[in-house]
CSV table of C-alpha atoms and ligand atoms in Angstrom, one decimal:
chain,number,residue,atom,x,y,z
I,1,MET,CA,-13.0,-28.2,-17.7
I,2,TRP,CA,-9.9,-25.0,-18.3
I,3,ASN,CA,-10.1,-22.4,-20.5
I,4,LEU,CA,-6.8,-21.0,-22.7
I,5,ALA,CA,-4.7,-18.5,-21.3
I,6,GLU,CA,-5.9,-15.5,-20.1
I,7,ARG,CA,-3.9,-12.0,-19.0
I,8,LEU,CA,-4.3,-10.2,-16.3
I,9,PRO,CA,-2.6,-7.4,-13.9
I,10,ILE,CA,-0.8,-9.7,-11.7
I,11,ASP,CA,-2.0,-7.0,-8.2
I,12,ALA,CA,-5.7,-8.4,-9.8
I,13,PHE,CA,-5.3,-11.8,-9.7
I,14,ARG,CA,-7.5,-13.4,-6.4
I,15,LEU,CA,-7.5,-17.0,-6.0
I,16,GLU,CA,-11.0,-17.0,-5.5
I,17,GLN,CA,-11.7,-15.8,-8.7
I,18,CYS,CA,-10.4,-19.5,-9.5
I,19,LEU,CA,-13.9,-21.9,-9.2
I,20,PRO,CA,-13.9,-25.0,-7.5
I,21,GLY,CA,-13.2,-28.0,-9.3
I,22,THR,CA,-11.5,-25.8,-12.1
I,23,LYS,CA,-8.1,-24.9,-13.9
I,24,ARG,CA,-7.3,-22.4,-14.8
I,25,ARG,CA,-3.5,-21.1,-17.5
I,26,ILE,CA,-3.6,-17.6,-17.0
I,27,HIS,CA,-0.8,-15.0,-17.4
I,28,LEU,CA,0.5,-12.3,-14.8
I,29,LEU,CA,1.5,-9.2,-16.1
I,30,VAL,CA,4.5,-7.8,-13.7
I,31,ALA,CA,6.2,-5.2,-16.2
I,32,THR,CA,7.2,-4.3,-20.0
I,33,MET,CA,10.1,-5.1,-21.0
I,34,PRO,CA,13.0,-2.7,-23.3
I,35,ASP,CA,11.4,-4.1,-26.1
I,36,GLY,CA,8.3,-3.6,-25.6
I,37,GLN,CA,6.6,-7.2,-24.9
I,38,PRO,CA,4.8,-7.8,-22.1
I,39,LEU,CA,7.0,-9.8,-18.4
I,40,THR,CA,4.2,-12.3,-17.5
I,41,ILE,CA,4.0,-14.4,-14.9
I,42,PRO,CA,2.3,-18.3,-16.6
I,43,LEU,CA,0.5,-19.1,-13.6
I,44,LEU,CA,-1.6,-23.1,-14.1
I,45,VAL,CA,-4.8,-23.6,-10.9
I,46,VAL,CA,-5.7,-26.4,-9.9
I,47,ARG,CA,-8.7,-25.5,-7.9
I,48,GLY,CA,-10.2,-29.0,-5.6
I,49,HIS,CA,-13.5,-29.3,-5.5
I,50,GLY,CA,-13.1,-29.7,-2.2
I,51,ALA,CA,-11.5,-27.0,0.8
I,52,GLY,CA,-7.4,-27.9,1.5
I,53,PRO,CA,-4.2,-26.3,1.5
I,54,VAL,CA,-2.6,-24.5,-1.4
I,55,LEU,CA,0.5,-26.4,-2.5
I,56,LEU,CA,2.7,-23.6,-4.9
I,57,ALA,CA,5.8,-25.2,-7.2
I,58,SER,CA,7.1,-23.3,-9.5
I,59,ALA,CA,10.6,-24.1,-11.2
I,60,ALA,CA,12.6,-21.9,-14.4
I,61,VAL,CA,14.0,-19.2,-11.4
I,62,HIS,CA,17.3,-20.3,-13.5
I,63,GLY,CA,16.1,-20.3,-17.2
I,64,ASP,CA,18.4,-23.0,-18.3
I,65,GLU,CA,16.9,-25.6,-15.6
I,66,TYR,CA,14.2,-27.7,-16.8
I,67,GLU,CA,13.1,-30.5,-15.7
I,68,GLY,CA,10.4,-29.0,-13.1
I,69,VAL,CA,9.6,-26.7,-16.2
I,70,ILE,CA,7.7,-29.7,-18.1
I,71,ALA,CA,6.8,-31.9,-14.2
I,72,ILE,CA,4.8,-29.0,-13.2
I,73,GLN,CA,2.9,-29.1,-17.0
I,74,ASP,CA,2.1,-32.9,-16.5
I,75,LEU,CA,1.0,-32.3,-13.0
I,76,PHE,CA,-1.7,-29.7,-14.2
I,77,ASP,CA,-2.8,-32.2,-17.6
I,78,ARG,CA,-2.9,-34.6,-15.6
I,79,LEU,CA,-4.3,-33.5,-11.8
I,80,ASP,CA,-8.6,-34.2,-11.7
I,81,SER,CA,-9.8,-31.1,-10.3
I,82,GLU,CA,-13.2,-32.8,-8.5
I,83,ILE,CA,-11.0,-35.3,-6.6
I,84,LEU,CA,-8.8,-32.9,-5.2
I,85,ASN,CA,-9.0,-31.8,-2.2
I,86,GLY,CA,-7.4,-27.6,-1.9
I,87,THR,CA,-5.0,-26.0,-5.0
I,88,PHE,CA,-2.3,-26.3,-7.0
I,89,ILE,CA,-0.9,-23.3,-8.6
I,90,GLY,CA,2.5,-24.5,-10.5
I,91,ILE,CA,4.5,-21.3,-12.2
I,92,PRO,CA,6.5,-23.8,-14.8
I,93,VAL,CA,8.9,-20.5,-15.9
I,94,LEU,CA,9.1,-17.9,-13.3
I,95,ASN,CA,11.8,-16.3,-14.8
I,96,GLY,CA,10.9,-16.2,-18.6
I,97,PRO,CA,13.9,-13.6,-19.4
I,98,ALA,CA,16.1,-15.5,-18.5
I,99,PHE,CA,14.6,-18.6,-20.0
I,100,ALA,CA,14.9,-16.9,-23.0
I,101,ALA,CA,18.3,-16.7,-23.1
I,102,ALA,CA,18.4,-20.2,-21.7
I,103,THR,CA,21.1,-18.6,-18.9
I,104,ARG,CA,20.7,-18.7,-15.6
I,105,GLU,CA,20.3,-14.9,-15.3
I,106,GLY,CA,17.7,-12.7,-17.3
I,107,ILE,CA,18.4,-11.9,-20.6
I,108,TRP,CA,17.7,-7.6,-20.2
I,109,ASP,CA,19.7,-6.8,-16.8
I,110,HIS,CA,21.7,-10.7,-15.8
I,111,GLN,CA,19.9,-10.3,-12.7
I,112,ASN,CA,20.0,-13.4,-10.8
I,113,LEU,CA,16.7,-14.3,-9.3
I,114,ALA,CA,18.2,-16.4,-7.0
I,115,ARG,CA,19.8,-13.5,-5.2
I,116,VAL,CA,17.9,-10.8,-5.4
I,117,PHE,CA,14.9,-11.1,-2.8
I,118,PRO,CA,12.9,-9.4,-1.6
I,119,GLY,CA,12.9,-7.9,-4.7
I,120,ASN,CA,12.2,-3.9,-5.7
I,121,PRO,CA,8.8,-3.1,-7.5
I,122,GLU,CA,10.7,-0.7,-9.2
I,123,GLY,CA,14.1,-1.5,-9.9
I,124,SER,CA,15.5,-4.0,-12.5
I,125,LEU,CA,13.1,-7.2,-14.1
I,126,THR,CA,14.2,-9.5,-12.1
I,127,GLN,CA,14.0,-7.0,-9.1
I,128,ARG,CA,10.3,-7.0,-10.1
I,129,LEU,CA,10.1,-10.6,-10.6
I,130,ALA,CA,11.3,-11.1,-7.2
I,131,TYR,CA,8.8,-8.6,-5.7
I,132,SER,CA,5.9,-9.5,-7.8
I,133,PHE,CA,6.2,-12.9,-7.0
I,134,GLN,CA,6.8,-12.1,-3.1
I,135,ARG,CA,4.3,-9.7,-2.9
I,136,TYR,CA,1.0,-11.6,-5.0
I,137,LEU,CA,1.9,-15.2,-5.2
I,138,LEU,CA,4.3,-16.5,-2.4
I,139,PRO,CA,1.3,-15.5,0.3
I,140,LEU,CA,-0.8,-18.1,-1.1
I,141,ALA,CA,0.9,-21.2,-0.5
I,142,ASP,CA,1.0,-23.4,2.6
I,143,LEU,CA,3.9,-25.1,1.9
I,144,TYR,CA,6.4,-23.7,-1.9
I,145,VAL,CA,8.5,-26.0,-3.7
I,146,ASP,CA,11.7,-24.4,-5.4
I,147,LEU,CA,12.8,-26.8,-8.6
I,148,HIS,CA,16.2,-26.5,-9.4
I,149,ALA,CA,18.3,-28.3,-11.6
I,150,GLY,CA,22.6,-28.5,-12.7
I,151,GLY,CA,21.7,-26.4,-15.9
I,152,ASN,CA,23.0,-26.7,-18.8
I,153,ALA,CA,27.0,-26.6,-17.1
I,154,TYR,CA,26.5,-28.8,-14.6
I,155,ALA,CA,25.0,-31.7,-13.2
I,156,ILE,CA,23.6,-33.0,-10.0
I,157,LYS,CA,22.9,-35.6,-7.6
I,158,ALA,CA,18.9,-35.4,-7.6
I,159,LEU,CA,17.9,-34.3,-3.8
I,160,ALA,CA,15.6,-32.1,-1.8
I,161,GLY,CA,16.7,-29.1,0.1
I,162,TYR,CA,15.9,-26.8,3.2
I,163,MET,CA,16.6,-23.9,5.0
I,164,LEU,CA,17.9,-24.9,8.4
I,165,ARG,CA,15.6,-23.5,11.8
I,166,ASP,CA,14.8,-24.2,14.7
I,167,ASP,CA,10.5,-24.1,15.1
I,168,PRO,CA,7.8,-25.5,14.2
I,169,ILE,CA,7.9,-24.5,10.4
I,170,GLY,CA,11.5,-26.5,10.0
I,171,GLU,CA,10.4,-29.6,11.1
I,172,ARG,CA,7.8,-28.9,8.6
I,173,GLN,CA,10.2,-28.4,6.0
I,174,ARG,CA,12.3,-31.1,7.2
I,175,ALA,CA,9.2,-33.2,6.9
I,176,ALA,CA,8.0,-31.7,2.9
I,177,ALA,CA,11.5,-32.6,1.9
I,178,ILE,CA,11.9,-36.4,2.5
I,179,ALA,CA,8.6,-36.8,1.1
I,180,PHE,CA,9.3,-35.6,-2.1
I,181,GLY,CA,11.3,-38.9,-1.6
I,182,LEU,CA,14.4,-38.3,-3.2
I,183,GLU,CA,17.4,-40.5,-1.9
I,184,PHE,CA,19.1,-37.3,-0.3
I,185,VAL,CA,17.8,-34.5,1.5
I,186,TRP,CA,19.8,-32.0,2.2
I,187,GLY,CA,19.0,-29.2,5.3
I,188,THR,CA,21.3,-26.2,5.4
I,189,ALA,CA,22.6,-23.1,7.2
I,190,PRO,CA,20.0,-19.9,5.7
I,191,LEU,CA,21.7,-17.0,2.9
I,192,PRO,CA,19.5,-14.7,1.7
I,193,GLY,CA,18.2,-13.6,-1.7
I,194,ARG,CA,16.4,-16.7,-2.4
I,195,THR,CA,13.2,-18.0,-2.6
I,196,LEU,CA,13.5,-20.0,0.4
I,197,SER,CA,14.4,-16.7,2.3
I,198,ALA,CA,11.1,-14.9,0.9
I,199,ALA,CA,9.4,-17.9,2.2
I,200,ALA,CA,10.9,-17.8,5.8
I,201,ASN,CA,10.4,-13.9,5.9
I,202,LEU,CA,6.5,-14.9,5.7
I,203,ASN,CA,6.8,-18.2,8.0
I,204,ILE,CA,5.2,-20.3,4.9
I,205,PRO,CA,7.0,-23.1,5.0
I,206,ALA,CA,9.2,-23.7,1.6
I,207,ILE,CA,11.7,-26.7,-0.1
I,208,TYR,CA,13.8,-26.9,-2.7
I,209,VAL,CA,14.3,-29.2,-5.1
I,210,GLU,CA,17.9,-30.4,-7.5
I,211,LEU,CA,17.5,-32.5,-10.5
I,212,ARG,CA,20.2,-33.2,-12.4
I,213,GLY,CA,20.1,-30.5,-15.6
I,214,GLU,CA,23.5,-30.5,-18.2
I,215,GLY,CA,20.7,-28.6,-19.8
I,216,ARG,CA,18.6,-31.2,-20.8
I,217,ALA,CA,15.0,-32.7,-19.0
I,218,ARG,CA,15.2,-36.5,-19.0
I,219,SER,CA,11.8,-38.3,-19.2
I,220,ALA,CA,12.9,-40.8,-15.6
I,221,ASP,CA,14.2,-36.3,-13.8
I,222,VAL,CA,10.9,-34.9,-15.4
I,223,ALA,CA,8.5,-38.1,-14.0
I,224,SER,CA,10.3,-38.8,-10.4
I,225,ALA,CA,10.1,-34.8,-9.8
I,226,GLY,CA,6.4,-35.7,-11.3
I,227,ARG,CA,6.2,-38.8,-8.3
I,228,GLY,CA,7.6,-35.8,-6.1
I,229,LEU,CA,5.0,-33.1,-6.3
I,230,GLY,CA,2.4,-36.0,-6.7
I,231,HIS,CA,3.8,-36.9,-2.6
I,232,LEU,CA,3.7,-33.7,-0.9
I,233,MET,CA,-0.1,-33.1,-2.5
I,234,ALA,CA,-0.3,-36.4,-0.1
I,235,PHE,CA,1.9,-34.7,3.0
I,236,LEU,CA,-0.7,-32.1,2.6
I,237,GLY,CA,-4.0,-34.3,3.4
I,238,MET,CA,-4.9,-32.9,-1.0
I,239,MET,CA,-5.3,-36.2,-2.6
I,240,PRO,CA,-4.8,-39.9,-0.8
I,241,GLY,CA,-1.8,-42.1,-1.4
I,242,ALA,CA,1.3,-42.8,0.5
I,243,TYR,CA,4.3,-39.9,0.8
I,244,PRO,CA,8.5,-41.2,2.7
I,245,THR,CA,8.6,-40.4,5.7
I,246,GLU,CA,12.8,-41.5,6.3
I,247,ALA,CA,15.0,-40.5,3.6
I,248,PRO,CA,18.0,-43.0,2.9
I,249,LEU,CA,20.8,-40.0,3.0
I,250,LEU,CA,19.3,-36.7,5.0
I,251,ILE,CA,22.7,-34.4,6.1
I,252,GLU,CA,21.7,-31.0,7.9
I,253,ASP,CA,24.8,-28.7,7.7
I,254,ARG,CA,25.2,-25.4,9.8
I,255,SER,CA,28.1,-23.6,9.1
I,256,ALA,CA,27.6,-20.6,6.9
I,257,GLY,CA,27.6,-20.9,3.4
I,258,SER,CA,26.7,-24.9,3.3
I,259,GLY,CA,24.3,-24.5,0.6
I,260,HIS,CA,26.1,-22.8,-1.4
I,261,LEU,CA,27.5,-24.3,-4.6
I,262,GLN,CA,29.1,-22.4,-6.8
I,263,LEU,CA,31.9,-21.6,-4.7
I,264,ASP,CA,33.8,-24.8,-4.1
I,265,HIS,CA,36.8,-25.9,-6.2
I,266,PRO,CA,36.9,-23.1,-9.0
I,267,SER,CA,39.0,-23.5,-12.0
I,268,PRO,CA,42.1,-21.7,-11.8
I,269,ALA,CA,42.1,-21.5,-15.2
I,270,ALA,CA,39.7,-20.7,-18.5
I,271,GLY,CA,39.6,-23.0,-20.7
I,272,ILE,CA,38.2,-26.6,-21.8
I,273,PHE,CA,37.8,-28.5,-18.4
I,274,ILE,CA,37.8,-32.6,-17.9
I,275,PRO,CA,36.6,-34.3,-15.3
I,276,ALA,CA,37.8,-36.8,-13.7
I,277,VAL,CA,34.7,-38.4,-11.3
I,278,GLU,CA,31.4,-38.9,-11.9
I,279,LEU,CA,28.6,-37.2,-10.0
I,280,TRP,CA,28.1,-39.2,-6.2
I,281,GLN,CA,31.7,-40.6,-6.5
I,282,LEU,CA,33.1,-40.8,-3.6
I,283,VAL,CA,36.9,-39.2,-3.5
I,284,GLU,CA,39.7,-38.8,-1.1
I,285,GLN,CA,41.6,-35.1,-0.2
I,286,GLY,CA,43.5,-34.8,-2.4
I,287,GLN,CA,42.4,-36.5,-5.0
I,288,LEU,CA,42.5,-34.9,-9.2
I,289,LEU,CA,39.1,-33.9,-10.0
I,290,GLY,CA,39.9,-32.6,-13.4
I,291,SER,CA,42.1,-30.7,-15.3
I,292,VAL,CA,41.8,-27.6,-17.8
I,293,ARG,CA,43.2,-27.4,-20.8
I,294,HIS,CA,44.4,-24.3,-23.7
I,295,PRO,CA,42.9,-25.0,-27.0
I,296,ASP,CA,45.8,-25.6,-28.5
I,297,GLY,CA,45.9,-28.8,-26.0
I,298,THR,CA,48.2,-27.6,-23.2
I,299,LEU,CA,47.8,-28.1,-19.6
I,300,GLN,CA,46.6,-24.9,-18.2
I,301,ALA,CA,46.0,-26.6,-14.4
I,302,THR,CA,44.4,-29.4,-12.4
I,303,ILE,CA,42.2,-29.6,-9.2
I,304,THR,CA,42.0,-32.1,-6.3
I,305,ALA,CA,40.0,-32.3,-4.6
I,306,ALA,CA,39.8,-30.0,-0.9
I,307,ARG,CA,38.1,-32.5,1.1
I,308,SER,CA,37.0,-36.2,1.2
I,309,GLY,CA,32.9,-36.8,0.1
I,310,ARG,CA,31.3,-37.7,-2.5
I,311,ILE,CA,30.4,-35.7,-5.8
I,312,LEU,CA,27.2,-33.5,-5.3
I,313,PHE,CA,28.0,-31.4,-8.4
I,314,ILE,CA,30.1,-31.3,-11.0
I,315,ARG,CA,30.9,-29.1,-14.2
I,316,THR,CA,29.8,-30.3,-17.3
I,317,LEU,CA,30.2,-27.9,-20.2
I,318,PRO,CA,33.6,-28.2,-20.9
I,319,ARG,CA,34.0,-24.6,-21.9
I,320,VAL,CA,35.0,-22.7,-18.2
I,321,PHE,CA,36.1,-19.8,-17.5
I,322,ALA,CA,38.8,-19.2,-14.4
I,323,GLY,CA,37.0,-18.9,-11.1
I,324,ASP,CA,33.5,-20.9,-12.1
I,325,THR,CA,33.4,-24.0,-10.0
I,326,VAL,CA,34.2,-26.9,-11.1
I,327,ALA,CA,33.1,-29.4,-8.3
I,328,PHE,CA,30.8,-29.7,-4.8
I,329,VAL,CA,32.2,-32.6,-2.5
I,330,LEU,CA,30.0,-33.4,-0.2
I,331,GLU,CA,31.6,-33.9,3.4
I,332,GLU,CA,29.3,-36.9,4.5
I,333,PRO,CA,28.7,-37.4,8.7
I,334,PRO,CA,30.6,-39.5,10.2
I,335,ALA,CA,29.0,-42.9,10.4
S,401,ZN,ZN1,19.0,-23.2,-10.1
């Protein structure tokens, strides 16, 4: 049984308010927006009949990434609290003000929620969201997964990633990322301001997932995210089931900034970007990645690969501004 959505201040929420064997939809009040509407975090809680760990999953940290939103909603609908050990907490839309605008950044302050952690309870709406999430929700998790995607402007090869660290939490993160079950698993150097850096500060194992994007939520990508969340629950022992223990491609890159996609191959000009390569294609250093045309059709720039590798991330929204990344080329380790 589940109740219709109820609303309470986020600092008044306790997991114990959700009884074993129940599902609940709760809106947690965080702040008031400039238009007077409440800023809430929607919570979907499935409290298993049996005791066990807590899997926390969020989506729409960026407001134009949709696959994880639907995967969390679908999982909430189909999970059976009677056979679940432990608790699934899903946050289908963590960043409501960005979701409302269908943009990466919040509609009121144009801040990127994945850059402001640990946030500030007195700060902008985006900073308050970050603060409230890391103060009241993240500490509930035994494992946290942050579901991202390529968004409106990019396509990305689906991957599960984690921040590298040399301790048992680092090993747990690697195992969880593999267990999610995507072809590519990527460990990268820690970056500040993220949900994952907030989790690292709290010593909570955490991974992130990237799904294809292009401003869409293809059913195959939503289903793949749902399968991954199921694998994580099996990994945690919350339900029976198998999960992968090896990844077809696992890359760990300790170089500074290794996981940062938005700086690679910036467009030198504004205009219309026309890609010359496909996602996950192998390219050689110097190979044409794409060109930029003025709206009158004249060529403004060509962009070539700075190194050999695979196209992990490619711009799919044709309109581009100078400085926008057009592609990320992933160097594969020598065989
Ligand atoms: Zn994202």
